[in-house]
mmCIF file of C-alpha atoms in Angstrom:
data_model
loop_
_atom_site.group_PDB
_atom_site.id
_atom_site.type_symbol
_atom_site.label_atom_id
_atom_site.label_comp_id
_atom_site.label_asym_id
_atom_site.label_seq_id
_atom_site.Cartn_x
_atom_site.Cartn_y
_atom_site.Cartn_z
ATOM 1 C CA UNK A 1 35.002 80.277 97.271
ATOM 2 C CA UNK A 2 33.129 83.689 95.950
ATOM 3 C CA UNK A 3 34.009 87.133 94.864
ATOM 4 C CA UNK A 4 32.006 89.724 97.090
ATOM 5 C CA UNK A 5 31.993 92.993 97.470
ATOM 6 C CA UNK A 6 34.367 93.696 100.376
ATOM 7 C CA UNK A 7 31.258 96.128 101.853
ATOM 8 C CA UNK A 8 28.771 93.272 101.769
ATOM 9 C CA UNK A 9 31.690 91.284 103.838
ATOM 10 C CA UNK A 10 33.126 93.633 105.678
ATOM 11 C CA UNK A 11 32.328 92.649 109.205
ATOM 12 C CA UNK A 12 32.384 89.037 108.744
ATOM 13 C CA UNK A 13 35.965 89.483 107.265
ATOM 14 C CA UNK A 14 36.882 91.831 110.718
ATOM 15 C CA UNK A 15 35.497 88.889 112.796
ATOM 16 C CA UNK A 16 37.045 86.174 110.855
ATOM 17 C CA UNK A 17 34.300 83.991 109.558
ATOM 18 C CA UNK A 18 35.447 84.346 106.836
ATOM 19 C CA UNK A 19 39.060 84.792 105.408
ATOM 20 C CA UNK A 20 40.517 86.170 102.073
ATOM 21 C CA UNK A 21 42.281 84.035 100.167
ATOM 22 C CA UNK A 22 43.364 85.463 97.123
ATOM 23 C CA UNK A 23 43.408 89.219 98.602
ATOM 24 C CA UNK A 24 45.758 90.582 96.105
ATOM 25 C CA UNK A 25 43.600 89.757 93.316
ATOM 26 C CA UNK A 26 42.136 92.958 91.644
ATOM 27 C CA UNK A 27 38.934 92.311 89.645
ATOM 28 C CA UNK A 28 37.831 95.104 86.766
ATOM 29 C CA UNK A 29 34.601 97.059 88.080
ATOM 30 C CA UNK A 30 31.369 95.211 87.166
ATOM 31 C CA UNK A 31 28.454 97.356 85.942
ATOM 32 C CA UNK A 32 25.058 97.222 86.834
ATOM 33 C CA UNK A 33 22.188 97.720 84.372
ATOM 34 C CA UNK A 34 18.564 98.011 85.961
ATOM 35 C CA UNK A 35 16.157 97.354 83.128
ATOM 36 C CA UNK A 36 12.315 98.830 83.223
ATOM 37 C CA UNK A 37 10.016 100.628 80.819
ATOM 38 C CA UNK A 38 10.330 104.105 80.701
ATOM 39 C CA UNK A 39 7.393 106.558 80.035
ATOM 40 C CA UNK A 40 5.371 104.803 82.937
ATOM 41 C CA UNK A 41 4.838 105.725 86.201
ATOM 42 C CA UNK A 42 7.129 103.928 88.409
ATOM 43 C CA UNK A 43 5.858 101.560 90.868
ATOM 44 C CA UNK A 44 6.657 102.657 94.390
ATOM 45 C CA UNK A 45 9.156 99.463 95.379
ATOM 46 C CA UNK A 46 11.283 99.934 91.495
ATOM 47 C CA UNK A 47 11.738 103.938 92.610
ATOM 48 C CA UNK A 48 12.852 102.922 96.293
ATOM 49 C CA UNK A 49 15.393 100.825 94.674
ATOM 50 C CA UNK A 50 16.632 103.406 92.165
ATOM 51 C CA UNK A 51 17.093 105.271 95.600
ATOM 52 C CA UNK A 52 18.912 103.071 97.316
ATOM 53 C CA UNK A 53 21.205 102.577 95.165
ATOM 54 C CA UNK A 54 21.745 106.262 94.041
ATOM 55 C CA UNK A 55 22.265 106.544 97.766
ATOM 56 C CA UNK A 56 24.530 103.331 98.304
ATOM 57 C CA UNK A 57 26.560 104.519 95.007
ATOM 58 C CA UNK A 58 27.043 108.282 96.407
ATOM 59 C CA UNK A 59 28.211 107.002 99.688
ATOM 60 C CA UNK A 60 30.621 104.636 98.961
ATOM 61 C CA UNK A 61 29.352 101.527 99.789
ATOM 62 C CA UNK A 62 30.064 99.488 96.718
ATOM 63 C CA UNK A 63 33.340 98.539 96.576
ATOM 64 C CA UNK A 64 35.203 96.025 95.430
ATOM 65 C CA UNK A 65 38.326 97.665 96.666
ATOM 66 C CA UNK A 66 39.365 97.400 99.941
#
């Protein structure tokens, strides 16, 4: 048993490998905190991170919700 996002499961839920079993559960929204030093130039892989997930954020992707 594990709580995923239903975006990171989405297909294998459509196919059916694997099933939701407590699907009326509603969990509160989790944050997420990405921790560096400030003031310094950003190394190239930490600012295509911050991008992606700007990006994945702004287009819906993360969802706990289905």
């Amino acid at each position: 048993m594990t709580q995923l996002p239903v975006s990171s499961a989405r297909e294998e839920l459509e196919n059916g490998s694997l099933v939701a079993v407590l699907d009326g559960l509603c969990v509160p929204p989790m944050p997420i905190y990405l921790v560096y030093r400030s003031g310094v130039n950003k190394p190239r892989k930490l600012q295509a991170l911050l991008d992606f997930i700007d990006q994945w954020v702004a287009e819906g992707k993360f969802s706990f919700s289905q």
